[in-house]
Coordinates of C-alpha atoms and ligand atoms in Angstrom, one line a residue:
X1 CA 0.0 0.0 0.0
X2 CA 1.3 3.5 -0.9
X3 CA 2.1 6.0 2.0
X4 CA -0.6 8.0 0.8
X5 CA -3.1 5.3 0.8
X6 CA -1.9 4.5 4.4
X7 CA -2.3 8.1 5.3
X8 CA -5.8 8.3 3.7
X9 CA -6.8 5.3 5.6
X10 CA -5.5 6.5 8.8
X11 CA -7.4 9.9 8.2
X12 CA -10.6 8.1 7.5
X13 CA -10.2 6.3 10.9
X14 CA -9.8 9.8 12.6
X15 CA -12.8 11.5 11.1
X16 CA -15.2 8.4 10.8
X17 CA -17.6 7.7 7.9
X18 CA -19.3 11.4 8.5
X19 CA -15.9 12.9 8.0
X20 CA -14.7 12.0 4.5
X21 CA -16.2 12.0 0.7
X22 CA -14.6 9.8 -1.8
X23 CA -17.2 9.4 -4.5
X24 CA -16.0 11.5 -7.5
X25 CA -19.5 13.0 -8.0
X26 CA -19.8 14.0 -4.3
X27 CA -16.1 15.5 -4.5
X28 CA -16.9 17.5 -7.7
X29 CA -18.2 20.6 -5.8
X30 CA -15.0 20.9 -3.9
X31 CA -12.8 20.7 -6.8
X32 CA -13.9 23.7 -9.0
X33 CA -13.7 27.4 -8.4
X34 CA -16.6 29.7 -8.1
X35 CA -16.6 30.7 -11.7
X36 CA -15.4 27.5 -13.1
X37 CA -12.1 28.7 -14.3
X38 CA -10.0 26.5 -12.0
X39 CA -10.4 22.9 -11.7
X40 CA -8.4 20.4 -9.5
X41 CA -8.2 17.0 -8.2
X42 CA -7.9 15.4 -4.8
X43 CA -7.8 11.7 -3.3
X44 CA -10.3 12.6 -0.3
X45 CA -12.4 15.4 0.9
X46 CA -12.2 15.4 4.7
X47 CA -14.8 17.2 6.7
X48 CA -13.5 17.0 10.4
X49 CA -15.9 17.7 13.3
X50 CA -13.4 19.4 15.6
X51 CA -10.1 21.1 16.0
X52 CA -8.7 18.0 17.4
X53 CA -9.6 15.9 14.4
X54 CA -8.1 18.7 12.0
X55 CA -4.9 18.6 14.2
X56 CA -4.7 14.8 14.0
X57 CA -5.5 15.0 10.1
X58 CA -2.8 17.5 9.7
X59 CA -0.2 15.5 11.6
X60 CA -1.0 12.5 9.5
X61 CA -0.6 14.7 6.4
X62 CA 2.6 16.0 7.7
X63 CA 4.0 12.7 8.3
X64 CA 3.0 11.2 4.8
X65 CA 3.7 14.2 2.8
X66 CA 0.0 14.6 1.7
X67 CA -0.8 18.3 0.7
X68 CA -4.0 19.9 2.1
X69 CA -6.4 22.5 0.5
X70 CA -8.2 24.1 3.4
X71 CA -11.5 25.3 2.2
X72 CA -14.4 27.3 3.7
X73 CA -17.5 28.2 1.6
X74 CA -15.2 27.9 -1.7
X75 CA -16.4 31.3 -3.1
X76 CA -13.1 32.3 -3.7
X77 CA -12.2 34.0 -7.2
X78 CA -8.4 33.2 -7.8
X79 CA -8.4 29.4 -7.5
X80 CA -7.1 29.5 -4.0
X81 CA -9.3 26.7 -2.5
X82 CA -8.9 24.4 -5.5
X83 CA -6.9 21.2 -4.7
X84 CA -3.8 20.0 -6.6
X85 CA -3.8 16.5 -5.5
X86 CA -3.7 15.5 -1.8
X87 CA -6.9 16.2 0.3
X88 CA -9.5 19.1 0.7
X89 CA -10.1 19.7 4.3
X90 CA -13.3 21.5 4.6
X91 CA -13.9 23.4 8.0
X92 CA -17.4 23.5 7.4
X93 CA -18.5 21.2 10.3
X94 CA -16.8 23.7 12.6
X95 CA -19.6 26.2 12.6
X96 CA -20.2 27.1 16.1
X97 CA -20.4 30.5 17.7
X98 CA -18.2 29.8 20.7
X99 CA -18.7 33.1 22.7
X100 CA -20.2 36.5 22.4
X101 CA -19.0 39.2 24.9
X102 CA -21.3 42.2 24.3
X103 CA -19.5 44.5 26.9
X104 CA -16.2 43.5 25.3
X105 CA -17.8 43.9 21.8
X106 CA -16.1 40.6 20.7
X107 CA -17.5 37.3 19.1
X108 CA -15.6 34.2 19.0
X109 CA -16.7 32.0 16.1
X110 CA -15.3 28.8 14.5
X111 CA -14.3 29.1 10.8
X112 CA -17.2 27.1 9.4
X113 CA -19.6 29.7 10.4
X114 CA -21.3 31.4 7.4
X115 CA -20.7 35.1 7.3
X116 CA -24.3 35.9 7.2
X117 CA -24.7 33.8 10.5
X118 CA -21.9 35.9 12.2
X119 CA -23.7 39.2 11.2
X120 CA -27.0 37.7 12.7
X121 CA -25.5 36.5 15.8
X122 CA -23.9 39.9 16.4
X123 CA -27.4 41.6 15.4
X124 CA -29.3 39.6 17.9
X125 CA -27.0 40.9 20.5
X126 CA -27.8 44.4 19.5
X127 CA -24.4 44.6 17.8
X128 CA -22.8 44.8 14.3
X129 CA -20.3 42.4 12.6
X130 CA -19.6 44.7 9.7
X131 CA -17.7 42.7 7.1
X132 CA -20.3 42.5 4.2
X133 CA -19.9 40.9 0.7
X134 CA -22.0 39.9 -2.2
X135 CA -21.1 36.1 -1.2
X136 CA -22.1 36.5 2.6
X137 CA -24.8 33.9 2.3
X138 CA -22.5 31.2 1.6
X139 CA -18.8 32.3 2.5
X140 CA -17.4 31.0 5.7
X141 CA -15.6 33.2 8.1
X142 CA -12.4 31.1 8.0
X143 CA -12.0 31.6 4.3
X144 CA -12.9 35.4 4.8
X145 CA -9.9 35.7 7.1
X146 CA -7.7 33.5 5.1
X147 CA -8.2 35.7 2.0
X148 CA -8.4 38.9 4.2
X149 CA -11.8 39.8 2.4
X150 CA -12.9 43.2 1.8
X151 CA -16.5 44.0 0.7
X152 CA -18.6 46.9 0.8
X153 CA -17.7 48.2 4.4
X154 CA -13.9 48.8 4.2
X155 CA -14.3 52.5 3.9
X156 CA -15.6 52.5 7.5
X157 CA -14.4 49.5 9.1
X158 CA -11.4 48.1 7.1
X159 CA -10.6 44.6 5.7
X160 CA -11.3 41.2 7.4
X161 CA -7.5 41.8 8.8
X162 CA -8.9 44.9 10.9
X163 CA -11.6 43.0 12.5
X164 CA -9.6 40.4 14.1
X165 CA -8.4 40.2 17.6
X166 CA -7.3 36.7 18.0
X167 CA -6.8 33.3 16.0
X168 CA -6.8 29.6 16.6
X169 CA -4.7 27.9 14.0
X170 CA -3.7 24.2 13.4
X171 CA 0.0 24.7 12.1
X172 CA 1.8 22.5 9.4
X173 CA 2.7 20.0 11.9
X174 CA -0.6 19.4 13.3
X175 CA 0.2 21.7 16.6
X176 CA -2.8 24.0 17.7
X177 CA -1.9 27.6 18.2
X178 CA -4.6 28.8 20.6
X179 CA -4.4 32.4 20.3
X180 CA -8.0 33.3 20.7
X181 CA -7.2 36.5 22.9
X182 CA -10.0 39.0 23.1
X183 CA -7.8 42.0 23.8
X184 CA -7.6 45.3 21.7
X185 CA -4.2 45.7 23.3
X186 CA -1.7 42.9 23.6
X187 CA 1.8 44.0 22.6
X188 CA 3.8 41.1 23.4
X189 CA 6.0 40.3 20.5
X190 CA 5.4 39.5 16.9
X191 CA 1.6 40.0 15.8
X192 CA 1.4 36.4 14.6
X193 CA -2.4 36.6 13.8
X194 CA -1.2 38.7 10.8
X195 CA 0.9 36.0 9.2
X196 CA -2.1 33.6 8.7
X197 CA -4.8 36.4 7.9
X198 CA -4.6 36.6 4.0
X199 CA -2.2 33.8 3.7
X200 CA -4.7 31.7 1.9
X201 CA -4.2 28.4 3.9
X202 CA -0.7 28.3 2.9
X203 CA 0.9 28.4 6.4
X204 CA -1.8 27.1 8.6
X205 CA -5.4 26.2 8.9
X206 CA -7.6 29.0 10.8
X207 CA -10.1 27.1 13.0
X208 CA -11.7 30.0 15.0
X209 CA -11.2 33.6 15.4
X210 CA -12.0 36.3 18.0
X211 CA -13.7 39.3 15.9
X212 CA -14.5 42.9 16.9
X213 CA -18.1 43.9 17.1
X214 CA -19.4 47.5 16.7
X215 CA -22.5 49.3 17.9
X216 CA -25.3 48.6 15.7
X217 CA -26.3 51.3 13.3
X218 CA -29.6 52.9 14.7
X219 CA -30.1 55.2 11.6
X220 CA -29.4 54.4 8.0
X221 CA -29.9 56.1 4.8
X222 CA -29.0 55.0 1.4
X223 CA -29.0 56.8 -2.1
X224 CA -28.2 56.1 -5.6
X225 CA -26.8 59.3 -7.6
X226 CA -26.3 59.4 -11.4
X227 CA -23.3 61.1 -12.9
X228 CA -21.8 61.8 -16.4
X229 CA -18.4 60.5 -15.5
X230 CA -16.2 59.3 -12.5
X231 CA -14.6 62.7 -12.2
X232 CA -18.2 63.8 -11.0
X233 CA -18.7 60.4 -9.0
X234 CA -15.2 61.2 -7.2
X235 CA -16.4 64.8 -6.6
X236 CA -19.6 63.3 -4.8
X237 CA -17.6 61.1 -2.9
X238 CA -15.4 64.0 -1.6
X239 CA -18.6 66.1 -0.8
X240 CA -20.0 63.1 1.3
X241 CA -17.0 62.4 3.1
X242 CA -16.6 66.1 4.1
X243 CA -20.4 66.2 5.2
X244 CA -20.8 63.0 6.7
X245 CA -17.4 61.9 8.0
X246 CA -17.4 58.5 9.4
X247 CA -21.1 58.1 8.9
X248 CA -20.2 57.4 5.5
X249 CA -20.3 53.6 5.8
X250 CA -20.3 52.8 2.0
X251 CA -19.5 54.4 -1.4
X252 CA -19.8 52.0 -4.5
X253 CA -19.7 53.0 -8.1
X254 CA -21.0 51.2 -11.2
X255 CA -21.1 52.1 -15.0
X256 CA -24.1 52.3 -17.3
X257 CA -23.0 48.7 -18.6
X258 CA -23.4 47.4 -14.9
X259 CA -27.0 49.0 -14.6
X260 CA -28.0 47.4 -18.0
X261 CA -26.7 43.9 -17.2
X262 CA -28.3 44.1 -13.8
X263 CA -31.7 44.9 -15.1
X264 CA -31.1 42.5 -18.0
X265 CA -30.5 39.4 -16.0
X266 CA -31.8 40.0 -12.6
X267 CA -35.7 40.4 -12.5
X268 CA -35.3 41.9 -9.1
X269 CA -33.2 44.7 -10.2
X270 CA -34.7 47.8 -11.6
X271 CA -33.3 51.1 -12.7
X272 CA -35.0 53.7 -10.5
X273 CA -34.1 56.6 -13.1
X274 CA -36.2 57.5 -16.4
X275 CA -33.0 58.0 -18.3
X276 CA -29.6 56.4 -18.7
X277 CA -26.7 57.6 -17.1
X278 CA -23.0 57.1 -17.5
X279 CA -22.0 56.3 -13.8
X280 CA -23.8 55.5 -10.4
X281 CA -22.8 56.0 -7.0
X282 CA -24.5 53.9 -4.4
X283 CA -24.0 55.5 -0.8
X284 CA -25.0 54.6 2.5
X285 CA -24.7 56.7 5.7
X286 CA -25.2 55.1 8.9
X287 CA -25.1 56.2 12.7
X288 CA -25.3 54.4 16.1
X289 CA -27.2 57.3 17.3
X290 CA -31.0 57.0 16.8
X291 CA -32.6 59.9 15.0
X292 CA -29.3 61.2 13.9
X293 CA -30.1 63.5 10.9
X294 CA -28.4 61.5 8.2
X295 CA -31.2 62.2 5.7
X296 CA -30.8 66.0 6.1
X297 CA -27.0 65.5 5.5
X298 CA -27.7 63.3 2.5
X299 CA -30.2 65.9 1.0
X300 CA -27.8 68.7 1.5
X301 CA -24.9 66.7 -0.2
X302 CA -27.2 65.7 -3.2
X303 CA -28.8 69.1 -3.7
X304 CA -25.7 71.0 -3.7
X305 CA -24.0 68.4 -6.2
X306 CA -27.2 68.6 -8.4
X307 CA -27.2 72.3 -8.4
X308 CA -23.5 72.4 -9.3
X309 CA -24.2 69.9 -12.2
X310 CA -21.8 67.3 -10.6
X311 CA -24.9 64.8 -10.3
X312 CA -27.5 64.6 -12.9
X313 CA -30.0 62.7 -10.9
X314 CA -30.4 61.0 -7.4
X315 CA -32.8 59.0 -5.4
X316 CA -32.7 58.5 -1.5
X317 CA -34.4 55.5 -0.4
X318 CA -37.7 56.1 1.1
X319 CA -37.9 52.8 2.8
X320 CA -35.6 49.7 4.0
X321 CA -36.8 47.7 0.9
X322 CA -36.1 50.5 -1.4
X323 CA -32.6 50.7 0.1
X324 CA -32.4 46.8 -0.4
X325 CA -33.6 47.4 -4.1
X326 CA -30.5 49.9 -4.7
X327 CA -28.1 47.7 -3.2
X328 CA -29.5 44.9 -5.2
X329 CA -28.5 46.3 -8.5
X330 CA -24.8 46.6 -7.0
X331 CA -24.8 43.2 -5.7
X332 CA -26.3 41.1 -8.8
X333 CA -23.5 42.6 -11.0
X334 CA -21.2 39.6 -10.8
X335 CA -23.9 37.1 -11.4
X336 CA -25.3 39.2 -14.2
X337 CA -22.2 39.3 -16.0
X338 CA -21.8 35.5 -16.1
X339 CA -24.8 35.6 -18.7
X340 CA -22.8 37.9 -21.1
X341 CA -20.2 35.4 -22.0
X342 CA -16.6 35.0 -21.0
X343 CA -15.3 37.6 -18.4
X344 CA -11.6 38.6 -17.7
X345 CA -11.9 40.2 -14.1
X346 CA -9.3 42.6 -12.7
X347 CA -9.6 43.5 -8.9
X348 CA -7.2 46.3 -8.7
X349 CA -6.9 49.3 -6.3
X350 CA -5.3 52.8 -6.9
X351 CA -5.3 55.8 -4.6
X352 CA -9.1 57.1 -4.4
X353 CA -8.0 60.2 -6.3
X354 CA -6.8 58.3 -9.1
X355 CA -9.7 56.1 -9.9
X356 CA -11.1 58.3 -12.7
X357 CA -7.8 58.5 -14.4
X358 CA -7.2 54.8 -13.9
X359 CA -10.5 53.6 -15.4
X360 CA -10.1 56.1 -18.4
X361 CA -6.6 54.8 -19.2
X362 CA -7.5 51.3 -18.8
X363 CA -10.6 51.6 -20.9
X364 CA -8.8 53.4 -23.8
X365 CA -6.0 50.6 -23.8
X366 CA -8.3 47.7 -23.7
X367 CA -10.7 48.9 -26.3
X368 CA -7.8 50.0 -28.7
X369 CA -6.5 46.4 -28.0
X370 CA -9.7 44.7 -28.9
X371 CA -12.5 46.8 -30.3
X372 CA -15.9 45.5 -29.2
X373 CA -14.6 44.4 -25.9
X374 CA -17.0 45.4 -23.1
X375 CA -15.6 47.1 -19.9
X376 CA -17.7 46.3 -16.9
X377 CA -16.3 48.6 -14.2
X378 CA -17.7 49.0 -10.8
X379 CA -16.5 48.5 -7.3
X380 CA -15.5 50.1 -4.0
X381 CA -14.8 53.6 -5.0
X382 CA -14.4 54.6 -1.4
X383 CA -11.4 52.6 -0.9
X384 CA -10.0 52.6 -4.3
X385 CA -10.8 49.4 -5.3
X386 CA -12.2 48.8 -9.0
X387 CA -13.6 45.7 -10.4
X388 CA -12.2 46.3 -13.9
X389 CA -13.9 43.5 -15.5
X390 CA -14.1 42.7 -19.3
X391 CA -16.7 41.0 -21.0
X392 CA -16.1 39.4 -24.5
X393 CA -17.2 41.4 -27.5
X394 CA -20.8 40.2 -28.2
X395 CA -20.9 37.2 -30.2
X396 CA -17.2 36.5 -29.9
X397 CA -15.9 33.1 -29.0
X398 CA -15.6 32.9 -25.2
X399 CA -12.5 30.5 -25.3
X400 CA -10.7 32.7 -27.7
X401 CA -11.5 35.7 -25.5
X402 CA -10.2 34.0 -22.3
X403 CA -7.2 32.9 -24.0
X404 CA -6.2 36.7 -24.3
X405 CA -6.3 36.9 -20.4
X406 CA -2.7 37.5 -19.8
X407 CA -2.6 40.3 -22.4
X408 CA -5.2 42.2 -20.7
X409 CA -4.1 41.3 -17.2
X410 CA -0.8 43.0 -18.4
X411 CA -2.4 46.1 -19.7
X412 CA -4.7 46.5 -16.6
X413 CA -2.2 45.5 -14.0
X414 CA 0.7 47.3 -15.3
X415 CA -1.4 50.8 -15.2
X416 CA -2.9 50.1 -11.9
X417 CA 0.7 49.5 -10.3
X418 CA 2.2 52.1 -12.3
X419 CA -0.3 54.4 -10.6
X420 CA 0.8 53.3 -7.2
X421 CA -1.9 50.7 -7.1
X422 CA -2.2 46.8 -6.5
X423 CA -3.0 44.2 -8.9
X424 CA -5.0 42.5 -6.2
X425 CA -7.0 44.5 -4.1
X426 CA -9.2 42.2 -2.0
X427 CA -9.5 38.6 -3.8
X428 CA -6.0 37.5 -3.1
X429 CA -3.6 35.6 -5.1
X430 CA -4.7 32.0 -5.2
X431 CA -3.1 30.4 -8.5
X432 CA -4.4 33.1 -10.6
X433 CA -2.3 35.8 -9.6
X434 CA 0.7 33.8 -8.5
X435 CA 2.9 34.9 -11.5
X436 CA 1.7 38.7 -11.0
X437 CA 3.0 38.4 -7.2
X438 CA 6.6 37.8 -8.4
X439 CA 6.2 40.3 -11.3
X440 CA 5.0 43.3 -9.4
X441 CA 5.9 42.7 -5.6
X442 CA 9.5 43.9 -4.6
X443 CA 11.9 40.9 -4.6
X444 CA 12.8 41.5 -1.0
X445 CA 8.9 40.9 -0.3
X446 CA 8.6 37.8 -2.2
X447 CA 11.8 36.5 -0.6
X448 CA 10.5 37.3 3.0
X449 CA 7.3 35.5 2.0
X450 CA 9.1 32.4 0.7
X451 CA 11.3 32.5 4.1
X452 CA 8.1 32.4 6.2
X453 CA 6.7 29.5 4.1
X454 CA 9.8 27.5 4.3
X455 CA 10.0 28.3 8.2
X456 CA 6.1 27.5 8.8
X457 CA 5.4 24.9 6.4
X458 CA 8.9 23.0 5.5
X459 CA 7.1 20.3 4.0
X460 CA 5.0 22.4 1.8
X461 CA 1.8 20.6 2.4
X462 CA -0.3 23.7 3.4
X463 CA -2.1 24.4 -0.1
X464 CA 1.1 24.1 -2.1
X465 CA 1.2 26.2 -5.5
X466 CA -1.0 29.0 -4.2
X467 CA 0.2 32.6 -3.6
X468 CA 3.8 31.5 -4.0
Ligands
S2G1 C1 -17.7 42.7 -6.0 C2 -17.1 40.4 -6.9 C3 -16.2 39.8 -8.0 C4 -16.4 40.3 -9.3 O1 -18.7 42.4 -6.3 O2 -17.3 43.6 -5.2 O3 -15.6 41.5 -5.5 O4 -15.3 41.0 -9.8 C5 -16.5 41.7 -6.5 O5 -17.2 40.0 -10.0
ZN2 ZN1 -15.3 43.5 -4.4

C-alpha cells in the first residue's frame, strides 16, 4: 500500500464515516472554483468535526507528505481553494459561535460559520459585525480571514484583517496555536495572527477567531446618484465624506453597462431613473445614534451636487426595502456578468483620487487592443478598489477571448501598479495571480514570504502552489 493510501486510511479512521467523501460526484463541488475557471483533483475530501480531528489529520498529512487544500465556502475567485492532489480539508462542520461578549464587543466563532450567520449573531446581541460582501450567504468566516476579504464596508471598518483580535490555527505539523485572545491591546512580541490572515491557507489552517463587534447602526440612509463621469462621482465622494465623515459607511460606483447587465439578467433589479446615465454612485450613511439627521445630510450633499451639475439625478431610499432594491443592483452585477459570456476580471486598487484616471486609461487601452470588448467597471470607489472586469465582445468566441487573459491582465495590472496601486486589492492571489505576485512585488517581499513559508510549512503541505 502506498504511503498516501496508508495516510488516507488513517485519516478516514480519525474522522469516521461522516467525516470524509470519496465518491467522484460528491467530491466534484470541492474541486472547482466559483466561476468554473479553475479545476483541481484530490484523493479525499475530509470534513473534520473538531479542532482535535483537524490537528490529527494535519499531523498525518505532515508525516505522509500529503498536501492539504483547506476550504471554507469555496466562494473564492482566484483558485485559492482548488486542490492539486492530496486532500481537501473543509472546515464547514466547525460552525459554532463559541462566545459573544457584548460588553467587550467581541464574538468568538469557528471557521465554518457562514458570514451571514455571524452578522446575525451580532445583530441578535444588538451589535454589528460589519464585514459584508456579495457572497455572505455562503462564504465562511475561515475563508474570509484566510483571504483577508474586503467587501462594501472597508471604507468605514477596514478589511477582514482589521476586524480580528485573536486566532486559533492548526499549524503545518498539527500543533494547535490557541491564540483566541479578546484584547484590543496586546503588545507582546510579533503580531502572529497577521501571518495567517490573508495567507490563503498556505501557512496554517484557521479554525476559530475572535472578531471585533461594533455598535449597531440605529439610523441608516441609502441613496443612488447618477453622474456623467467618474470625475463627478469622485467629487460626490469628496462632498459626502466632508459632510458625513465616518457616517459614510459605503460608497460604491458602477457604470451604465453594469446597470444594463443587472436589469437585463436579474428580474429583481430595476433602474430607478427614467433616463440612462454614464455612472452611478451608491452611498450609505449609518449612525449608532438614533434620530441622527442622516437624511438631512444626504439631501444637503445631493442637492448641492445637483445644483453644481456634478450629479445629474439622485434618489434617496424612502424605505428599507427600497434601500435593499438599490443595493440589489450593485450586488447582482457579478452574477449578471456571467450571462454575458466570458469575462476577464481585474480586482485592482489605486489611490481613490486616481480612480477616474485609471478607469479612463485602462478603458482606452483595452478598447484599442480589442474593439468591441465590453468594459464592466464597478466597485468600492470609497477605498479605491475597482473591479475592472472585461466581458467578451458580443458574439465572440468565449474561449478565444479568455485565451487573451494574460494580455489584458498585463495592460490593466501595469497601469494600476504604475499609479501606485495593487494588482490584487481584495480577492487575493490563489493560483490565478501567482506569477503577478513575483512580477509586481519587490523581490525583498517575495523573498520574505518564501522564507516565512519555508519556516512555517517546511514540507510544503499547506495549500502548495497557491500564492507563491
Ligand atoms: C464585488 C465580486 C467579484 C467580481 O462584487 O465587489 O468583489 O469582480 C466583487 O465580480
Ligand atoms: Zn469587491
